[in-house]
mmCIF file with all atom_site columns, C-alpha atoms in Angstrom:
data_model
loop_
_atom_site.group_PDB
_atom_site.id
_atom_site.type_symbol
_atom_site.label_atom_id
_atom_site.label_alt_id
_atom_site.label_comp_id
_atom_site.label_asym_id
_atom_site.label_entity_id
_atom_site.label_seq_id
_atom_site.pdbx_PDB_ins_code
_atom_site.Cartn_x
_atom_site.Cartn_y
_atom_site.Cartn_z
_atom_site.occupancy
_atom_site.B_iso_or_equiv
_atom_site.pdbx_formal_charge
_atom_site.auth_seq_id
_atom_site.auth_comp_id
_atom_site.auth_asym_id
_atom_site.auth_atom_id
_atom_site.pdbx_PDB_model_num
ATOM 1   C CA . MET A 1 1   ? 205.249 79.186  87.725  1.00 89.00 ? 1   MET A CA 1
ATOM 2   C CA . LEU A 1 2   ? 202.108 79.891  85.762  1.00 92.00 ? 2   LEU A CA 1
ATOM 3   C CA . ASN A 1 3   ? 200.068 82.855  87.102  1.00 94.00 ? 3   ASN A CA 1
ATOM 4   C CA . ILE A 1 4   ? 202.841 84.061  89.432  1.00 95.00 ? 4   ILE A CA 1
ATOM 5   C CA . GLY A 1 5   ? 204.027 87.494  88.379  1.00 94.00 ? 5   GLY A CA 1
ATOM 6   C CA . PRO A 1 6   ? 206.858 89.538  89.898  1.00 94.00 ? 6   PRO A CA 1
ATOM 7   C CA . LYS A 1 7   ? 204.725 91.114  92.622  1.00 94.00 ? 7   LYS A CA 1
ATOM 8   C CA . SER A 1 8   ? 203.162 87.814  93.668  1.00 94.00 ? 8   SER A CA 1
ATOM 9   C CA . ALA A 1 9   ? 206.576 86.131  93.598  1.00 95.00 ? 9   ALA A CA 1
ATOM 10  C CA . ALA A 1 10  ? 208.009 88.870  95.833  1.00 95.00 ? 10  ALA A CA 1
ATOM 11  C CA . TRP A 1 11  ? 205.156 88.479  98.318  1.00 95.00 ? 11  TRP A CA 1
ATOM 12  C CA . LEU A 1 12  ? 205.621 84.711  98.371  1.00 96.00 ? 12  LEU A CA 1
ATOM 13  C CA . ARG A 1 13  ? 209.371 85.049  98.961  1.00 95.00 ? 13  ARG A CA 1
ATOM 14  C CA . GLN A 1 14  ? 208.800 87.555  101.765 1.00 95.00 ? 14  GLN A CA 1
ATOM 15  C CA . VAL A 1 15  ? 206.548 85.113  103.615 1.00 96.00 ? 15  VAL A CA 1
ATOM 16  C CA . GLY A 1 16  ? 209.049 82.269  103.211 1.00 95.00 ? 16  GLY A CA 1
ATOM 17  C CA . LEU A 1 17  ? 207.488 80.438  100.256 1.00 96.00 ? 17  LEU A CA 1
ATOM 18  C CA . ARG A 1 18  ? 210.368 80.278  97.805  1.00 95.00 ? 18  ARG A CA 1
ATOM 19  C CA . THR A 1 19  ? 209.798 77.113  95.783  1.00 95.00 ? 19  THR A CA 1
ATOM 20  C CA . PRO A 1 20  ? 206.875 75.351  94.120  1.00 95.00 ? 20  PRO A CA 1
ATOM 21  C CA . GLU A 1 21  ? 207.217 72.726  96.858  1.00 96.00 ? 21  GLU A CA 1
ATOM 22  C CA . ASP A 1 22  ? 206.851 75.415  99.552  1.00 96.00 ? 22  ASP A CA 1
ATOM 23  C CA . LEU A 1 23  ? 203.703 76.674  97.838  1.00 96.00 ? 23  LEU A CA 1
ATOM 24  C CA . ALA A 1 24  ? 202.295 73.166  97.495  1.00 97.00 ? 24  ALA A CA 1
ATOM 25  C CA . ALA A 1 25  ? 202.934 72.487  101.190 1.00 97.00 ? 25  ALA A CA 1
ATOM 26  C CA . ALA A 1 26  ? 201.154 75.691  102.230 1.00 97.00 ? 26  ALA A CA 1
ATOM 27  C CA . GLY A 1 27  ? 198.349 75.300  99.719  1.00 97.00 ? 27  GLY A CA 1
ATOM 28  C CA . PRO A 1 28  ? 196.649 78.215  98.005  1.00 98.00 ? 28  PRO A CA 1
ATOM 29  C CA . VAL A 1 29  ? 194.631 79.269  101.051 1.00 97.00 ? 29  VAL A CA 1
ATOM 30  C CA . GLY A 1 30  ? 197.559 78.929  103.460 1.00 97.00 ? 30  GLY A CA 1
ATOM 31  C CA . ALA A 1 31  ? 199.820 80.965  101.181 1.00 97.00 ? 31  ALA A CA 1
ATOM 32  C CA . PHE A 1 32  ? 197.134 83.623  100.698 1.00 97.00 ? 32  PHE A CA 1
ATOM 33  C CA . VAL A 1 33  ? 196.611 83.908  104.464 1.00 96.00 ? 33  VAL A CA 1
ATOM 34  C CA . LYS A 1 34  ? 200.373 84.219  105.062 1.00 96.00 ? 34  LYS A CA 1
ATOM 35  C CA . ILE A 1 35  ? 200.580 87.019  102.519 1.00 95.00 ? 35  ILE A CA 1
ATOM 36  C CA . ARG A 1 36  ? 197.661 88.870  104.083 1.00 94.00 ? 36  ARG A CA 1
ATOM 37  C CA . ARG A 1 37  ? 199.006 88.385  107.613 1.00 92.00 ? 37  ARG A CA 1
ATOM 38  C CA . ALA A 1 38  ? 202.321 89.871  106.465 1.00 92.00 ? 38  ALA A CA 1
ATOM 39  C CA . GLY A 1 39  ? 200.489 93.145  105.818 1.00 90.00 ? 39  GLY A CA 1
ATOM 40  C CA . PHE A 1 40  ? 200.032 92.911  102.077 1.00 92.00 ? 40  PHE A CA 1
ATOM 41  C CA . ARG A 1 41  ? 196.608 93.484  100.537 1.00 93.00 ? 41  ARG A CA 1
ATOM 42  C CA . PRO A 1 42  ? 196.118 90.808  97.903  1.00 95.00 ? 42  PRO A CA 1
ATOM 43  C CA . SER A 1 43  ? 192.880 90.522  95.958  1.00 95.00 ? 43  SER A CA 1
ATOM 44  C CA . LEU A 1 44  ? 191.053 87.238  95.566  1.00 96.00 ? 44  LEU A CA 1
ATOM 45  C CA . ASN A 1 45  ? 192.643 86.992  92.121  1.00 96.00 ? 45  ASN A CA 1
ATOM 46  C CA . LEU A 1 46  ? 195.846 86.023  93.918  1.00 97.00 ? 46  LEU A CA 1
ATOM 47  C CA . LEU A 1 47  ? 194.044 83.165  95.641  1.00 97.00 ? 47  LEU A CA 1
ATOM 48  C CA . TYR A 1 48  ? 192.831 81.894  92.279  1.00 97.00 ? 48  TYR A CA 1
ATOM 49  C CA . SER A 1 49  ? 196.279 82.448  90.759  1.00 97.00 ? 49  SER A CA 1
ATOM 50  C CA . LEU A 1 50  ? 197.874 80.342  93.470  1.00 97.00 ? 50  LEU A CA 1
ATOM 51  C CA . GLU A 1 51  ? 195.349 77.580  92.844  1.00 97.00 ? 51  GLU A CA 1
ATOM 52  C CA . GLY A 1 52  ? 196.031 77.797  89.114  1.00 97.00 ? 52  GLY A CA 1
ATOM 53  C CA . ALA A 1 53  ? 199.793 77.696  89.684  1.00 96.00 ? 53  ALA A CA 1
ATOM 54  C CA . LEU A 1 54  ? 199.404 74.506  91.691  1.00 97.00 ? 54  LEU A CA 1
ATOM 55  C CA . THR A 1 55  ? 197.016 72.845  89.245  1.00 96.00 ? 55  THR A CA 1
ATOM 56  C CA . GLY A 1 56  ? 198.693 74.062  86.046  1.00 95.00 ? 56  GLY A CA 1
ATOM 57  C CA . CYS A 1 57  ? 195.872 76.169  84.635  1.00 96.00 ? 57  CYS A CA 1
ATOM 58  C CA . HIS A 1 58  ? 195.247 79.877  84.087  1.00 96.00 ? 58  HIS A CA 1
ATOM 59  C CA . TRP A 1 59  ? 193.605 81.492  87.106  1.00 95.00 ? 59  TRP A CA 1
ATOM 60  C CA . GLN A 1 60  ? 190.565 82.536  85.050  1.00 96.00 ? 60  GLN A CA 1
ATOM 61  C CA . GLN A 1 61  ? 189.898 78.882  84.234  1.00 97.00 ? 61  GLN A CA 1
ATOM 62  C CA . ILE A 1 62  ? 189.399 77.860  87.873  1.00 97.00 ? 62  ILE A CA 1
ATOM 63  C CA . PRO A 1 63  ? 185.872 76.372  87.959  1.00 97.00 ? 63  PRO A CA 1
ATOM 64  C CA . GLU A 1 64  ? 183.250 78.305  89.926  1.00 97.00 ? 64  GLU A CA 1
ATOM 65  C CA . ALA A 1 65  ? 182.694 75.380  92.284  1.00 97.00 ? 65  ALA A CA 1
ATOM 66  C CA . ARG A 1 66  ? 186.413 75.349  93.172  1.00 97.00 ? 66  ARG A CA 1
ATOM 67  C CA . ARG A 1 67  ? 186.400 79.131  93.650  1.00 97.00 ? 67  ARG A CA 1
ATOM 68  C CA . GLU A 1 68  ? 183.528 78.802  96.112  1.00 97.00 ? 68  GLU A CA 1
ATOM 69  C CA . GLN A 1 69  ? 185.373 76.014  97.916  1.00 98.00 ? 69  GLN A CA 1
ATOM 70  C CA . LEU A 1 70  ? 188.515 78.170  98.162  1.00 97.00 ? 70  LEU A CA 1
ATOM 71  C CA . LEU A 1 71  ? 186.463 81.071  99.564  1.00 97.00 ? 71  LEU A CA 1
ATOM 72  C CA . ALA A 1 72  ? 184.884 78.778  102.167 1.00 97.00 ? 72  ALA A CA 1
ATOM 73  C CA . GLU A 1 73  ? 188.325 77.473  103.170 1.00 97.00 ? 73  GLU A CA 1
ATOM 74  C CA . LEU A 1 74  ? 189.618 81.046  103.373 1.00 96.00 ? 74  LEU A CA 1
ATOM 75  C CA . GLU A 1 75  ? 186.727 82.059  105.629 1.00 95.00 ? 75  GLU A CA 1
ATOM 76  C CA . ILE A 1 76  ? 187.432 79.143  107.978 1.00 95.00 ? 76  ILE A CA 1
ATOM 77  C CA . ALA A 1 77  ? 191.178 79.820  108.010 1.00 95.00 ? 77  ALA A CA 1
ATOM 78  C CA . THR A 1 78  ? 190.628 83.516  108.686 1.00 92.00 ? 78  THR A CA 1
ATOM 79  C CA . ALA A 1 79  ? 188.200 82.823  111.542 1.00 91.00 ? 79  ALA A CA 1
ATOM 80  C CA . GLN A 1 80  ? 190.780 80.595  113.238 1.00 90.00 ? 80  GLN A CA 1
ATOM 81  C CA . LEU A 1 81  ? 193.520 83.237  113.225 1.00 84.00 ? 81  LEU A CA 1
ATOM 82  C CA . PRO A 1 82  ? 194.475 84.946  116.473 1.00 81.00 ? 82  PRO A CA 1
ATOM 83  C CA . PRO A 1 83  ? 194.094 88.727  116.568 1.00 74.00 ? 83  PRO A CA 1
ATOM 84  C CA . PRO A 1 84  ? 197.083 90.644  115.179 1.00 66.00 ? 84  PRO A CA 1
ATOM 85  C CA . ARG A 1 85  ? 199.850 91.186  117.729 1.00 70.00 ? 85  ARG A CA 1
ATOM 86  C CA . GLY A 1 86  ? 200.074 94.591  119.299 1.00 69.00 ? 86  GLY A CA 1
ATOM 87  C CA . ARG A 1 87  ? 196.557 95.554  118.293 1.00 60.00 ? 87  ARG A CA 1
ATOM 88  C CA . PRO A 1 88  ? 193.244 94.618  119.875 1.00 56.00 ? 88  PRO A CA 1
ATOM 89  C CA . ALA A 1 89  ? 190.804 92.646  117.793 1.00 51.00 ? 89  ALA A CA 1
ATOM 90  C CA . ALA A 1 90  ? 188.476 94.832  115.815 1.00 50.00 ? 90  ALA A CA 1
ATOM 91  C CA . ALA A 1 91  ? 185.175 95.498  117.513 1.00 53.00 ? 91  ALA A CA 1
ATOM 92  C CA . PRO A 1 92  ? 181.942 96.861  116.141 1.00 58.00 ? 92  PRO A CA 1
ATOM 93  C CA . VAL A 1 93  ? 182.022 100.580 115.534 1.00 51.00 ? 93  VAL A CA 1
ATOM 94  C CA . THR A 1 94  ? 179.798 102.598 117.828 1.00 55.00 ? 94  THR A CA 1
ATOM 95  C CA . THR A 1 95  ? 178.988 106.264 117.859 1.00 59.00 ? 95  THR A CA 1
ATOM 96  C CA . THR A 1 96  ? 179.032 108.200 121.107 1.00 60.00 ? 96  THR A CA 1
ATOM 97  C CA . HIS A 1 97  ? 177.220 111.499 121.320 1.00 60.00 ? 97  HIS A CA 1
ATOM 98  C CA . VAL A 1 98  ? 178.577 113.839 123.951 1.00 68.00 ? 98  VAL A CA 1
ATOM 99  C CA . GLY A 1 99  ? 175.928 116.160 125.260 1.00 62.00 ? 99  GLY A CA 1
ATOM 100 C CA . ASP A 1 100 ? 173.118 117.672 123.298 1.00 54.00 ? 100 ASP A CA 1
ATOM 101 C CA . ALA A 1 101 ? 172.697 121.120 121.851 1.00 53.00 ? 101 ALA A CA 1
ATOM 102 C CA . ASP A 1 102 ? 170.018 121.771 124.517 1.00 55.00 ? 102 ASP A CA 1
ATOM 103 C CA . ASP A 1 103 ? 172.482 120.815 127.287 1.00 54.00 ? 103 ASP A CA 1
ATOM 104 C CA . ALA A 1 104 ? 175.169 123.225 126.106 1.00 52.00 ? 104 ALA A CA 1
ATOM 105 C CA . PRO A 1 105 ? 175.724 126.293 128.284 1.00 51.00 ? 105 PRO A CA 1
ATOM 106 C CA . SER A 1 106 ? 174.418 129.498 126.863 1.00 49.00 ? 106 SER A CA 1
ATOM 107 C CA . PRO A 1 107 ? 176.947 132.119 125.774 1.00 48.00 ? 107 PRO A CA 1
ATOM 108 C CA . GLY A 1 108 ? 178.317 133.985 128.779 1.00 46.00 ? 108 GLY A CA 1
ATOM 109 C CA . PHE A 1 109 ? 177.346 131.201 131.195 1.00 34.00 ? 109 PHE A CA 1
ATOM 110 C CA . PHE A 1 110 ? 180.439 131.823 133.313 1.00 36.00 ? 110 PHE A CA 1
ATOM 111 C CA . ASP A 1 111 ? 180.235 135.626 133.068 1.00 43.00 ? 111 ASP A CA 1
ATOM 112 C CA . ASP A 1 112 ? 179.488 137.528 136.252 1.00 46.00 ? 112 ASP A CA 1
ATOM 113 C CA . VAL A 1 113 ? 178.978 134.506 138.480 1.00 44.00 ? 113 VAL A CA 1
ATOM 114 C CA . ASP A 1 114 ? 177.828 135.334 141.977 1.00 47.00 ? 114 ASP A CA 1
ATOM 115 C CA . ASP A 1 115 ? 179.614 133.142 144.524 1.00 46.00 ? 115 ASP A CA 1
ATOM 116 C CA . GLY A 1 116 ? 177.026 133.912 147.197 1.00 48.00 ? 116 GLY A CA 1
ATOM 117 C CA . ALA A 1 117 ? 179.412 136.138 149.157 1.00 47.00 ? 117 ALA A CA 1
ATOM 118 C CA . GLY A 1 118 ? 178.246 139.330 147.521 1.00 49.00 ? 118 GLY A CA 1
ATOM 119 C CA . HIS A 1 119 ? 181.008 139.663 144.936 1.00 46.00 ? 119 HIS A CA 1
ATOM 120 C CA . ASP A 1 120 ? 181.705 138.278 141.489 1.00 47.00 ? 120 ASP A CA 1
ATOM 121 C CA . GLU A 1 121 ? 184.323 135.630 140.830 1.00 44.00 ? 121 GLU A CA 1
ATOM 122 C CA . HIS A 1 122 ? 186.021 138.049 138.453 1.00 45.00 ? 122 HIS A CA 1
ATOM 123 C CA . GLU A 1 123 ? 187.128 140.178 141.361 1.00 41.00 ? 123 GLU A CA 1
#
């Protein structure tokens, strides 16, 4: 198929899309999502290549309006996906500061501690 190179073809086969009919049934967004969910890291060029393969044109000739429509469909499809199995959904990154330099014990803090019984703990 037009626009489908060896790497793209291998990714499609590995996600179960082996024929032009399989690709047409999944659609460009569905196929792209399957490839990403399988752990591959395709660029958006693959999305446009899949669209071009289905419409019979070079991926660079996909009109801007159609590209925007594909991106909107991809955003919707991605938002509807369940979190990956075995891993929690990503959450916002937060930074936790433990203590402050002013709270840190001074050097030798535990040296020669008096336990109140008249002798040091070192004894």
